[in-house]
Short mmCIF file of C-alpha atoms and ligand atoms in Angstrom, two decimals:
data_model
loop_
_atom_site.label_atom_id
_atom_site.label_comp_id
_atom_site.label_asym_id
_atom_site.label_seq_id
_atom_site.Cartn_x
_atom_site.Cartn_y
_atom_site.Cartn_z
CA MET V 1 68.31 -98.75 -114.92
CA GLN V 2 71.46 -96.72 -115.47
CA GLN V 3 73.51 -96.96 -118.69
CA SER V 4 76.49 -98.44 -116.79
CA GLU V 5 74.25 -101.23 -115.44
CA LEU V 6 72.83 -101.92 -118.88
CA ASP V 7 76.38 -102.05 -120.29
CA PHE V 8 77.39 -104.44 -117.54
CA ILE V 9 74.47 -106.79 -118.24
CA GLN V 10 75.15 -106.62 -121.97
CA SER V 11 78.85 -107.51 -121.48
CA LEU V 12 78.00 -110.35 -119.13
CA ARG V 13 75.54 -111.78 -121.68
CA GLN V 14 78.07 -111.46 -124.47
CA SER V 15 80.86 -113.13 -122.51
CA SER V 16 78.79 -115.94 -121.01
CA HIS V 17 79.18 -118.37 -123.87
CA TYR V 18 82.94 -117.79 -123.94
CA ILE V 19 83.06 -118.67 -120.25
CA GLU V 20 81.34 -121.93 -121.11
CA GLN V 21 83.58 -122.51 -124.15
CA HIS V 22 86.87 -122.01 -122.26
CA ARG V 23 86.03 -124.10 -119.18
CA GLY V 24 88.40 -127.07 -118.81
CA LYS V 25 90.58 -125.90 -121.72
CA THR V 26 94.38 -125.84 -121.48
CA CYS V 27 95.92 -122.46 -122.09
CA VAL V 28 99.64 -121.61 -122.18
CA ILE V 29 100.43 -117.94 -121.54
CA TYR V 30 103.79 -116.45 -122.48
CA LEU V 31 104.72 -113.61 -120.12
CA PRO V 32 107.77 -111.66 -121.30
CA GLY V 33 109.98 -110.13 -118.60
CA ASP V 34 108.97 -106.54 -119.46
CA LEU V 35 105.39 -107.34 -118.55
CA LEU V 36 106.47 -108.36 -115.05
CA GLN V 37 108.47 -105.21 -114.37
CA ASN V 38 105.71 -102.81 -113.33
CA ASP V 39 104.21 -103.81 -109.95
CA GLU V 40 100.79 -102.31 -110.59
CA GLU V 41 100.42 -103.95 -113.99
CA LEU V 42 101.70 -107.21 -112.60
CA LEU V 43 99.06 -107.23 -109.87
CA SER V 44 96.27 -106.47 -112.32
CA LEU V 45 97.55 -109.20 -114.69
CA SER V 46 97.75 -111.75 -111.86
CA LYS V 47 94.15 -110.92 -110.87
CA ASP V 48 93.04 -111.56 -114.46
CA ILE V 49 94.95 -114.85 -114.57
CA THR V 50 93.42 -115.83 -111.22
CA LEU V 51 90.01 -115.05 -112.68
CA LEU V 52 90.70 -117.31 -115.67
CA HIS V 53 91.71 -120.06 -113.27
CA SER V 54 88.54 -119.66 -111.24
CA LEU V 55 86.52 -119.88 -114.50
CA GLY V 56 87.97 -123.35 -115.01
CA LEU V 57 90.86 -122.81 -117.45
CA LYS V 58 93.96 -124.98 -116.98
CA LEU V 59 96.86 -122.57 -117.06
CA VAL V 60 100.55 -122.90 -117.81
CA LEU V 61 102.57 -119.70 -117.45
CA ALA V 62 105.87 -119.45 -119.31
CA MET V 63 107.72 -116.65 -117.57
CA GLY V 64 110.45 -114.69 -119.32
CA ALA V 65 113.04 -112.50 -117.60
CA THR V 66 115.20 -111.06 -120.41
CA LEU V 67 114.83 -107.47 -119.25
CA GLN V 68 115.65 -108.30 -115.64
CA ILE V 69 118.65 -110.42 -116.68
CA ASP V 70 119.97 -107.61 -118.92
CA GLN V 71 119.72 -105.23 -115.96
CA ALA V 72 121.41 -107.64 -113.53
CA LEU V 73 124.28 -108.37 -115.93
CA GLU V 74 124.80 -104.66 -116.55
CA GLN V 75 124.86 -104.00 -112.83
CA LYS V 76 127.57 -106.62 -112.40
CA GLN V 77 129.35 -105.27 -115.47
CA LEU V 78 129.17 -108.64 -117.12
CA SER V 79 129.03 -108.27 -120.89
CA TRP V 80 127.43 -110.90 -123.09
CA GLN V 81 127.47 -111.93 -126.69
CA GLN V 82 124.71 -112.85 -129.10
CA HIS V 83 124.75 -115.08 -132.11
CA GLU V 84 121.81 -115.38 -134.49
CA GLN V 85 119.78 -113.18 -132.11
CA CYS V 86 120.29 -115.61 -129.24
CA ARG V 87 122.25 -114.84 -126.06
CA ILE V 88 125.32 -116.95 -125.29
CA THR V 89 125.14 -117.95 -121.63
CA SER V 90 128.61 -118.41 -120.17
CA LEU V 91 129.31 -120.37 -116.98
CA GLU V 92 130.33 -117.11 -115.30
CA MET V 93 126.89 -115.59 -116.01
CA LEU V 94 124.91 -118.57 -114.79
CA PRO V 95 124.65 -117.58 -111.07
CA THR V 96 123.26 -114.17 -112.14
CA PHE V 97 120.63 -115.98 -114.23
CA GLN V 98 119.70 -118.22 -111.32
CA GLN V 99 119.47 -115.30 -108.87
CA THR V 100 117.50 -113.08 -111.23
CA ILE V 101 115.09 -115.73 -112.41
CA GLY V 102 114.61 -116.84 -108.79
CA TYR V 103 113.84 -113.24 -107.86
CA VAL V 104 111.28 -112.77 -110.66
CA ARG V 105 109.67 -116.09 -109.81
CA SER V 106 109.34 -115.15 -106.14
CA LYS V 107 107.83 -111.79 -107.15
CA LEU V 108 105.26 -113.66 -109.25
CA GLU V 109 104.46 -116.11 -106.47
CA ALA V 110 103.97 -113.23 -104.02
CA VAL V 111 101.69 -111.28 -106.32
CA PHE V 112 99.57 -114.38 -107.01
CA CYS V 113 99.14 -114.85 -103.27
CA HIS V 114 97.84 -111.31 -103.11
CA ALA V 115 95.54 -111.80 -106.12
CA SER V 116 94.13 -115.12 -104.92
CA ASN V 117 93.34 -113.57 -101.56
CA GLN V 118 90.19 -112.24 -103.20
CA GLN V 119 89.06 -115.73 -104.27
CA HIS V 120 87.32 -117.99 -101.81
CA LYS V 121 89.79 -120.82 -102.47
CA PRO V 122 93.59 -120.37 -102.21
CA LEU V 123 95.43 -120.77 -105.45
CA SER V 124 98.76 -122.52 -105.90
CA LEU V 125 101.34 -121.64 -108.45
CA VAL V 126 103.75 -124.54 -108.83
CA SER V 127 106.98 -125.04 -110.69
CA GLY V 128 109.35 -127.98 -110.97
CA ASN V 129 112.12 -129.65 -112.95
CA TRP V 130 109.75 -130.79 -115.68
CA VAL V 131 111.65 -129.41 -118.64
CA ILE V 132 114.71 -131.38 -119.70
CA ALA V 133 117.21 -129.35 -121.68
CA GLN V 134 120.17 -130.08 -123.89
CA PRO V 135 122.93 -127.68 -124.97
CA LYS V 136 122.14 -125.59 -128.02
CA GLY V 137 125.66 -126.63 -128.92
CA VAL V 138 128.20 -125.16 -131.32
CA VAL V 139 126.51 -123.43 -134.26
CA ASN V 140 128.66 -122.16 -137.15
CA GLY V 141 131.69 -122.42 -134.87
CA VAL V 142 130.05 -120.47 -132.02
CA ASP V 143 129.60 -122.31 -128.72
CA PHE V 144 126.36 -121.33 -127.01
CA GLN V 145 127.65 -122.85 -123.72
CA HIS V 146 124.80 -122.78 -121.17
CA THR V 147 122.17 -121.59 -123.62
CA GLY V 148 120.06 -124.65 -124.08
CA GLN V 149 117.11 -125.96 -125.98
CA LEU V 150 114.18 -128.03 -124.87
CA ARG V 151 114.79 -131.76 -125.17
CA LYS V 152 111.66 -133.19 -123.59
CA ILE V 153 109.07 -132.39 -120.97
CA ASN V 154 107.48 -134.40 -118.21
CA LYS V 155 103.94 -134.06 -119.61
CA GLU V 156 102.39 -136.36 -117.02
CA ALA V 157 103.70 -134.26 -114.11
CA ILE V 158 102.48 -131.02 -115.70
CA LYS V 159 99.07 -132.51 -116.51
CA SER V 160 98.71 -133.89 -113.02
CA CYS V 161 99.33 -130.40 -111.56
CA LEU V 162 96.78 -128.92 -113.97
CA ASN V 163 94.23 -131.60 -113.11
CA SER V 164 94.67 -130.92 -109.42
CA ASN V 165 93.72 -127.30 -109.99
CA GLN V 166 97.17 -125.74 -109.80
CA ILE V 167 98.70 -123.17 -112.11
CA VAL V 168 101.94 -124.39 -113.64
CA LEU V 169 104.82 -121.91 -113.80
CA LEU V 170 107.77 -122.47 -116.12
CA THR V 171 110.90 -120.34 -115.90
CA PRO V 172 113.68 -119.93 -118.50
CA LEU V 173 115.86 -122.36 -116.49
CA ALA V 174 115.87 -126.05 -117.36
CA TYR V 175 118.16 -128.94 -116.51
CA SER V 176 119.96 -131.60 -118.50
CA LEU V 177 120.00 -135.29 -117.62
CA THR V 178 123.65 -134.76 -116.63
CA GLY V 179 122.50 -132.24 -113.99
CA GLU V 180 123.64 -129.05 -115.73
CA VAL V 181 121.64 -125.82 -115.75
CA PHE V 182 120.57 -124.21 -119.05
CA ASN V 183 118.98 -120.94 -120.03
CA LEU V 184 116.17 -121.40 -122.58
CA ASN V 185 114.41 -118.95 -124.84
CA THR V 186 111.03 -118.67 -123.09
CA LEU V 187 108.94 -117.90 -126.15
CA GLU V 188 110.34 -120.98 -127.86
CA GLN V 189 109.69 -122.94 -124.68
CA ALA V 190 106.08 -121.68 -124.49
CA CYS V 191 105.45 -122.71 -128.11
CA THR V 192 106.94 -126.19 -127.65
CA ILE V 193 105.12 -126.80 -124.36
CA ALA V 194 101.81 -125.71 -125.93
CA GLU V 195 102.50 -128.03 -128.87
CA GLN V 196 103.43 -131.01 -126.70
CA LEU V 197 100.51 -130.54 -124.30
CA GLN V 198 98.25 -130.04 -127.35
CA ALA V 199 96.96 -126.95 -125.59
CA ASP V 200 93.73 -125.39 -126.78
CA LYS V 201 95.24 -121.93 -126.65
CA LEU V 202 98.59 -120.22 -126.62
CA MET V 203 98.49 -116.56 -125.60
CA ILE V 204 101.60 -114.58 -126.55
CA PHE V 205 102.09 -111.09 -125.15
CA GLN V 206 103.96 -109.11 -127.80
CA LYS V 207 104.81 -105.57 -128.81
CA PRO V 208 101.74 -104.29 -130.70
CA GLN V 209 104.00 -103.46 -133.70
CA ARG V 210 104.37 -107.22 -134.19
CA PHE V 211 100.70 -107.67 -135.10
CA ASP V 212 99.33 -104.20 -135.85
CA TYR V 213 99.52 -104.89 -139.58
CA LEU V 214 98.10 -108.39 -139.35
CA PRO V 215 94.40 -109.16 -139.79
CA ALA V 216 92.37 -109.96 -136.66
CA ALA V 217 92.30 -113.63 -137.64
CA LEU V 218 94.39 -115.68 -140.02
CA ASN V 219 95.06 -119.31 -140.72
CA GLN V 220 98.32 -121.14 -141.33
CA THR V 221 98.02 -120.85 -145.14
CA GLN V 222 97.46 -117.12 -144.95
CA ILE V 223 100.66 -116.77 -142.87
CA SER V 224 102.71 -118.12 -145.78
CA THR V 225 101.18 -115.56 -148.15
CA LEU V 226 101.82 -112.70 -145.72
CA LEU V 227 105.38 -113.58 -144.67
CA PRO V 228 107.33 -111.87 -147.49
CA SER V 229 105.69 -108.51 -146.68
CA LEU V 230 106.59 -108.57 -142.95
CA ASP V 231 109.66 -107.40 -141.03
CA GLU V 232 112.23 -109.98 -139.95
CA GLN V 233 111.17 -110.29 -136.32
CA THR V 234 107.48 -110.68 -137.15
CA GLN V 235 108.45 -113.25 -139.77
CA GLN V 236 110.41 -115.23 -137.17
CA LEU V 237 107.53 -115.09 -134.71
CA LEU V 238 105.01 -116.30 -137.28
CA GLN V 239 107.36 -119.00 -138.56
CA ARG V 240 107.71 -120.24 -134.98
CA ILE V 241 103.91 -120.37 -134.73
CA GLN V 242 103.69 -122.15 -138.09
CA LYS V 243 105.94 -124.90 -136.72
CA ILE V 244 103.35 -125.69 -134.03
CA GLY V 245 101.06 -126.70 -136.90
CA ASP V 246 97.64 -127.85 -135.85
CA SER V 247 98.69 -129.15 -132.40
CA VAL V 248 97.36 -125.94 -130.82
CA SER V 249 93.94 -124.85 -132.06
CA ARG V 250 94.42 -121.14 -131.56
CA VAL V 251 97.42 -118.90 -130.98
CA HIS V 252 96.68 -115.32 -129.92
CA LEU V 253 99.08 -112.40 -130.20
CA ILE V 254 98.08 -109.84 -127.59
CA ASN V 255 99.33 -106.41 -126.60
CA ARG V 256 101.99 -106.55 -123.91
CA ASP V 257 101.54 -102.82 -123.20
CA ASP V 258 98.03 -103.54 -122.02
CA PRO V 259 97.73 -106.59 -119.73
CA SER V 260 93.90 -106.44 -119.82
CA SER V 261 94.10 -107.46 -123.49
CA LEU V 262 94.23 -111.04 -122.14
CA LEU V 263 90.60 -110.91 -120.95
CA LEU V 264 89.41 -108.88 -123.91
CA GLU V 265 90.92 -111.41 -126.30
CA LEU V 266 89.32 -114.36 -124.55
CA PHE V 267 85.89 -113.01 -123.71
CA THR V 268 84.91 -110.66 -126.50
CA ARG V 269 83.78 -111.86 -129.90
CA ASP V 270 86.44 -110.19 -131.99
CA GLY V 271 89.21 -109.89 -129.41
CA THR V 272 91.83 -107.15 -129.63
CA GLY V 273 94.90 -108.87 -131.01
CA CYS V 274 95.58 -111.31 -133.81
CA MET V 275 94.42 -114.90 -133.72
CA ILE V 276 96.09 -117.65 -135.74
CA PHE V 277 93.78 -120.61 -136.00
CA SER V 278 94.24 -124.16 -137.15
CA ASP V 279 90.71 -125.31 -136.34
CA ARG V 280 87.77 -124.23 -138.49
CA TYR V 281 87.32 -120.85 -136.92
CA HIS V 282 84.23 -120.29 -138.99
CA GLN V 283 82.27 -122.84 -140.87
CA ILE V 284 79.92 -122.73 -143.80
CA ARG V 285 77.06 -125.16 -143.46
CA PRO V 286 73.44 -125.70 -144.54
CA ALA V 287 71.04 -123.61 -142.47
CA SER V 288 68.55 -125.16 -140.08
CA ILE V 289 65.36 -123.79 -138.59
CA ASP V 290 67.37 -122.70 -135.50
CA ASP V 291 69.35 -120.29 -137.67
CA VAL V 292 66.33 -118.19 -138.71
CA GLY V 293 66.89 -115.65 -135.90
CA GLY V 294 70.59 -115.32 -136.77
CA ILE V 295 69.86 -114.90 -140.50
CA LEU V 296 67.26 -112.23 -139.75
CA GLU V 297 69.86 -110.31 -137.71
CA VAL V 298 72.19 -110.27 -140.71
CA ILE V 299 69.61 -109.35 -143.36
CA ALA V 300 67.25 -107.02 -141.46
CA PRO V 301 69.49 -103.89 -141.74
CA LEU V 302 69.95 -104.60 -145.47
CA GLU V 303 66.18 -104.98 -145.96
CA GLN V 304 65.64 -101.66 -144.20
CA LYS V 305 68.06 -99.98 -146.61
CA GLY V 306 66.31 -101.61 -149.57
CA VAL V 307 69.45 -103.59 -150.53
CA LEU V 308 67.61 -106.88 -150.05
CA VAL V 309 63.93 -107.60 -150.66
CA LYS V 310 62.00 -108.04 -147.42
CA ARG V 311 61.44 -111.61 -146.28
CA SER V 312 59.10 -112.41 -143.42
CA ARG V 313 60.17 -114.83 -140.68
CA GLU V 314 57.47 -117.26 -141.90
CA ARG V 315 58.80 -117.22 -145.45
CA LEU V 316 62.34 -117.70 -144.19
CA GLU V 317 61.22 -120.65 -142.09
CA LEU V 318 59.50 -122.22 -145.10
CA GLU V 319 62.49 -121.69 -147.37
CA ILE V 320 65.25 -122.41 -144.86
CA GLU V 321 66.37 -125.51 -146.80
CA ASN V 322 67.59 -123.25 -149.59
CA PHE V 323 69.94 -121.37 -147.26
CA ILE V 324 73.53 -121.83 -146.20
CA VAL V 325 75.11 -119.86 -143.36
CA ILE V 326 78.55 -118.86 -142.10
CA GLU V 327 78.86 -119.42 -138.39
CA ARG V 328 81.66 -118.03 -136.24
CA ASP V 329 81.82 -118.76 -132.52
CA GLN V 330 78.18 -119.87 -132.57
CA ARG V 331 76.99 -116.70 -134.25
CA ILE V 332 75.57 -116.38 -137.77
CA ILE V 333 77.59 -113.78 -139.64
CA GLY V 334 76.58 -114.45 -143.24
CA CYS V 335 74.10 -116.30 -145.43
CA ALA V 336 73.10 -117.07 -149.01
CA ALA V 337 70.28 -119.00 -150.69
CA LEU V 338 69.96 -121.09 -153.82
CA TYR V 339 66.56 -121.61 -155.47
CA ALA V 340 67.18 -124.47 -157.82
CA ASN V 341 63.66 -124.80 -159.17
CA TYR V 342 64.04 -123.32 -162.68
CA ALA V 343 64.82 -126.09 -165.20
CA ASN V 344 68.59 -125.82 -165.68
CA SER V 345 69.01 -122.46 -163.90
CA GLY V 346 69.27 -121.61 -160.23
CA GLU V 347 68.65 -118.30 -158.49
CA LEU V 348 71.24 -117.00 -156.05
CA ALA V 349 69.53 -114.82 -153.48
CA CYS V 350 70.01 -113.19 -150.13
CA LEU V 351 73.82 -113.25 -150.22
CA ALA V 352 74.82 -111.15 -147.22
CA VAL V 353 77.70 -110.82 -144.79
CA HIS V 354 77.32 -108.99 -141.48
CA SER V 355 78.80 -105.50 -141.81
CA ASP V 356 81.44 -106.19 -139.11
CA TYR V 357 82.89 -109.05 -141.13
CA ARG V 358 82.97 -107.73 -144.70
CA GLY V 359 86.17 -107.70 -146.71
CA GLN V 360 87.40 -111.08 -145.40
CA GLU V 361 86.31 -112.92 -148.55
CA LEU V 362 83.41 -114.51 -146.69
CA GLY V 363 81.05 -113.32 -149.43
CA GLU V 364 83.27 -115.06 -151.96
CA GLN V 365 83.32 -118.26 -149.90
CA LEU V 366 79.51 -118.25 -149.69
CA LEU V 367 79.27 -117.72 -153.45
CA GLN V 368 81.71 -120.60 -154.09
CA GLU V 369 79.65 -122.87 -151.84
CA ILE V 370 76.43 -121.97 -153.71
CA GLU V 371 78.16 -122.60 -157.05
CA LYS V 372 79.36 -125.99 -155.79
CA THR V 373 75.82 -126.98 -154.76
CA ALA V 374 74.41 -125.69 -158.06
CA ASN V 375 76.94 -127.80 -159.94
CA GLN V 376 76.08 -130.85 -157.85
CA ASN V 377 72.41 -130.26 -158.72
CA GLY V 378 73.32 -130.33 -162.43
CA LEU V 379 72.44 -126.67 -163.00
CA GLN V 380 74.04 -124.93 -165.96
CA GLN V 381 73.75 -121.35 -164.85
CA LEU V 382 73.13 -119.08 -161.89
CA PHE V 383 71.15 -115.86 -162.09
CA LEU V 384 70.35 -113.15 -159.58
CA LEU V 385 68.68 -109.79 -159.20
CA THR V 386 70.41 -106.96 -157.38
CA THR V 387 69.98 -103.20 -157.00
CA HIS V 388 73.28 -102.28 -155.32
CA THR V 389 75.86 -105.00 -155.80
CA HIS V 390 76.17 -105.75 -159.53
CA HIS V 391 79.84 -104.69 -159.65
CA TRP V 392 80.77 -107.21 -156.97
CA PHE V 393 79.06 -109.98 -158.95
CA ILE V 394 80.65 -108.89 -162.24
CA GLU V 395 84.04 -109.12 -160.47
CA HIS V 396 83.03 -112.66 -159.53
CA GLY V 397 82.31 -113.85 -163.05
CA PHE V 398 78.67 -112.75 -163.59
CA SER V 399 77.56 -110.77 -166.66
CA LEU V 400 74.80 -108.20 -166.97
CA ALA V 401 71.72 -109.53 -168.74
CA THR V 402 68.15 -108.37 -169.46
CA PRO V 403 64.96 -109.51 -167.69
CA ASN V 404 64.06 -111.36 -170.92
CA GLU V 405 66.97 -113.72 -170.30
CA LEU V 406 65.52 -114.86 -166.99
CA PRO V 407 63.63 -118.18 -166.78
CA GLN V 408 60.02 -117.65 -167.89
CA GLU V 409 58.51 -118.00 -164.38
CA LYS V 410 60.92 -115.41 -163.02
CA GLN V 411 60.24 -112.99 -165.90
CA GLU V 412 56.59 -112.98 -164.93
CA LEU V 413 57.49 -111.93 -161.38
CA TYR V 414 60.06 -109.29 -162.40
CA ASN V 415 59.30 -105.99 -160.64
CA TYR V 416 59.92 -103.22 -163.21
CA GLN V 417 59.52 -100.56 -160.53
CA ARG V 418 62.37 -101.97 -158.45
CA ASN V 419 64.35 -102.16 -161.72
CA SER V 420 66.93 -104.60 -160.37
CA LYS V 421 69.95 -105.48 -162.48
CA VAL V 422 69.89 -109.01 -163.84
CA LEU V 423 73.13 -111.00 -163.69
CA ILE V 424 73.91 -114.42 -165.07
CA LYS V 425 76.87 -116.75 -164.73
CA ALA V 426 77.41 -119.97 -166.66
CA LEU V 427 78.62 -122.74 -164.39
CA LYS V 428 81.71 -124.79 -165.18
CA LYS V 429 81.17 -128.46 -165.87
C1 LIG Y 501 78.40 -108.28 -151.26
C2 LIG Y 501 78.86 -108.86 -149.95
C3 LIG Y 501 78.13 -110.18 -149.70
C4 LIG Y 501 80.37 -109.16 -150.05
O1 LIG Y 501 80.80 -109.77 -148.85
P1 LIG Y 501 82.33 -109.70 -148.37
O2 LIG Y 501 82.56 -110.82 -147.43
O3 LIG Y 501 82.66 -108.34 -147.91
O4 LIG Y 501 83.06 -109.98 -149.75
P2 LIG Y 501 84.56 -110.17 -150.11
O5 LIG Y 501 85.44 -110.01 -148.92
O6 LIG Y 501 84.64 -111.43 -150.89
O7 LIG Y 501 84.76 -108.91 -151.09
C5 LIG Y 501 85.00 -107.64 -150.58
C6 LIG Y 501 85.22 -106.67 -151.75
O8 LIG Y 501 83.97 -106.43 -152.41
C7 LIG Y 501 83.76 -105.04 -152.48
N1 LIG Y 501 82.33 -104.76 -152.44
C8 LIG Y 501 81.47 -104.93 -151.43
N2 LIG Y 501 80.25 -104.52 -151.78
C9 LIG Y 501 80.34 -104.08 -153.05
C10 LIG Y 501 79.42 -103.51 -153.97
N3 LIG Y 501 78.15 -103.30 -153.65
N4 LIG Y 501 79.87 -103.18 -155.18
C11 LIG Y 501 81.16 -103.37 -155.55
N5 LIG Y 501 82.08 -103.90 -154.71
C12 LIG Y 501 81.67 -104.23 -153.48
C13 LIG Y 501 84.48 -104.49 -151.26
O9 LIG Y 501 84.78 -103.11 -151.43
C14 LIG Y 501 85.73 -105.34 -151.25
O10 LIG Y 501 86.63 -104.87 -152.23
P3 LIG Y 501 88.20 -104.79 -151.96
O11 LIG Y 501 88.61 -106.21 -151.66
O12 LIG Y 501 88.75 -104.26 -153.23
O13 LIG Y 501 88.33 -103.90 -150.79
C15 LIG Y 501 78.67 -107.91 -148.75
O14 LIG Y 501 79.25 -106.67 -149.09
C16 LIG Y 501 77.21 -107.68 -148.38
O15 LIG Y 501 76.67 -108.35 -147.54
N6 LIG Y 501 76.57 -106.70 -149.03
C17 LIG Y 501 75.20 -106.37 -148.75
C18 LIG Y 501 74.21 -107.39 -149.29
C19 LIG Y 501 74.19 -107.48 -150.80
O16 LIG Y 501 74.33 -106.50 -151.50
N7 LIG Y 501 74.00 -108.71 -151.30
C20 LIG Y 501 73.90 -108.98 -152.70
C21 LIG Y 501 72.48 -109.06 -153.14
S1 LIG Y 501 71.99 -110.72 -153.36
#
């Protein structure tokens, strides 16, 4: 078999459980106008979105058109004003908005026809007057005129389209109950729609500078810690996402210069952008016999390097009740064990985090979990033996000790040739 075929099979295997995970899930995708400008990129993006649809995702597209509107207004020599980074939409500009947005929408509809041609079932992209707007109003004395904000949405109509296998398309235009037309900020609209539909995912195409300095995954609490160090626009984006709270399980920031980042983010384990999660993205839990294979994958490379003492599969199976694991997307990425059978001491062993996931404080979380269990078991101290990692443990409250300070049974087993460092930590009451 050729390498390319092996790679293909490997990728298919890796993505298969994501396919299963995403089926039936509601996903809102924010498409900024710049992304829709280049015909070739637009076709490739629409093919990817069509693929997501055929894999069973329920899709809502929130289409932006800022770039196209800027160009149309410039062409007509219509100048515009901004206040608080938001465009003021005058009555005079409104027909240009309607024409331009209509044009972009028709371009999208056409390209989706082309993309769905390759599927065995035709695909419909539908839009409607489901978003009810109200004027943004007069803010600090400035009248935003036909710039509006979302007042409410017709959730039932949108859900019924999604349930009948259609892709929902929202444009920046929305209507008030008095029949007026308003221009909405599409990113804001995408966030609110995702929140109100309680979507499983919100995918936001953004300039890579907006998330280059962010970790691959962060939760709502971490956003607050990071905010002061970020530039104003990234701060605003993250604050907007914070407002969604836990109504949307995962918000993904993906690279708008590379439309294929949509598939990479959804179907590869670590994605390519930044994910903000409100669900428990990874969980720490007691290990079960089914986790033995996953634990072995994490510890085997460390055993080979001599960092951890070798454990056979049989021994691991027998001692599995002592283990806890960290699981992310159904994969074991870390483990630790507590042997609580030494009078008032417990041994911490086999603390390991998969090399791809180090430096995210997962090791610290595992240690905290072990300390919690040790406390619950009434233990007064933890001890461990290590050849390579004593500094890490000292930084986490352990002190160097001598083999003589180990519980008697452990002293008898101490391997003087391996010459491991002994570390002890008194547990808080
Ligand atoms: C030790 C280990 C569990 C830490 O996991 P982790 O999730 O990366 O830990 P954290 O994110 O909480 O801490 C990362 C910090 O520890 C530091 N660190 C990692 N290994 C270290 C070591 N051997 N000595 C000193 N510091 C170390 C990292 O450099 C990083 O420091 P920084 O934040 O200043 O950059 C992980 O490095 C590992 O699996 N090591 C191999 C197995 C091992 O040695 N286990 C202990 C024997 S029981």
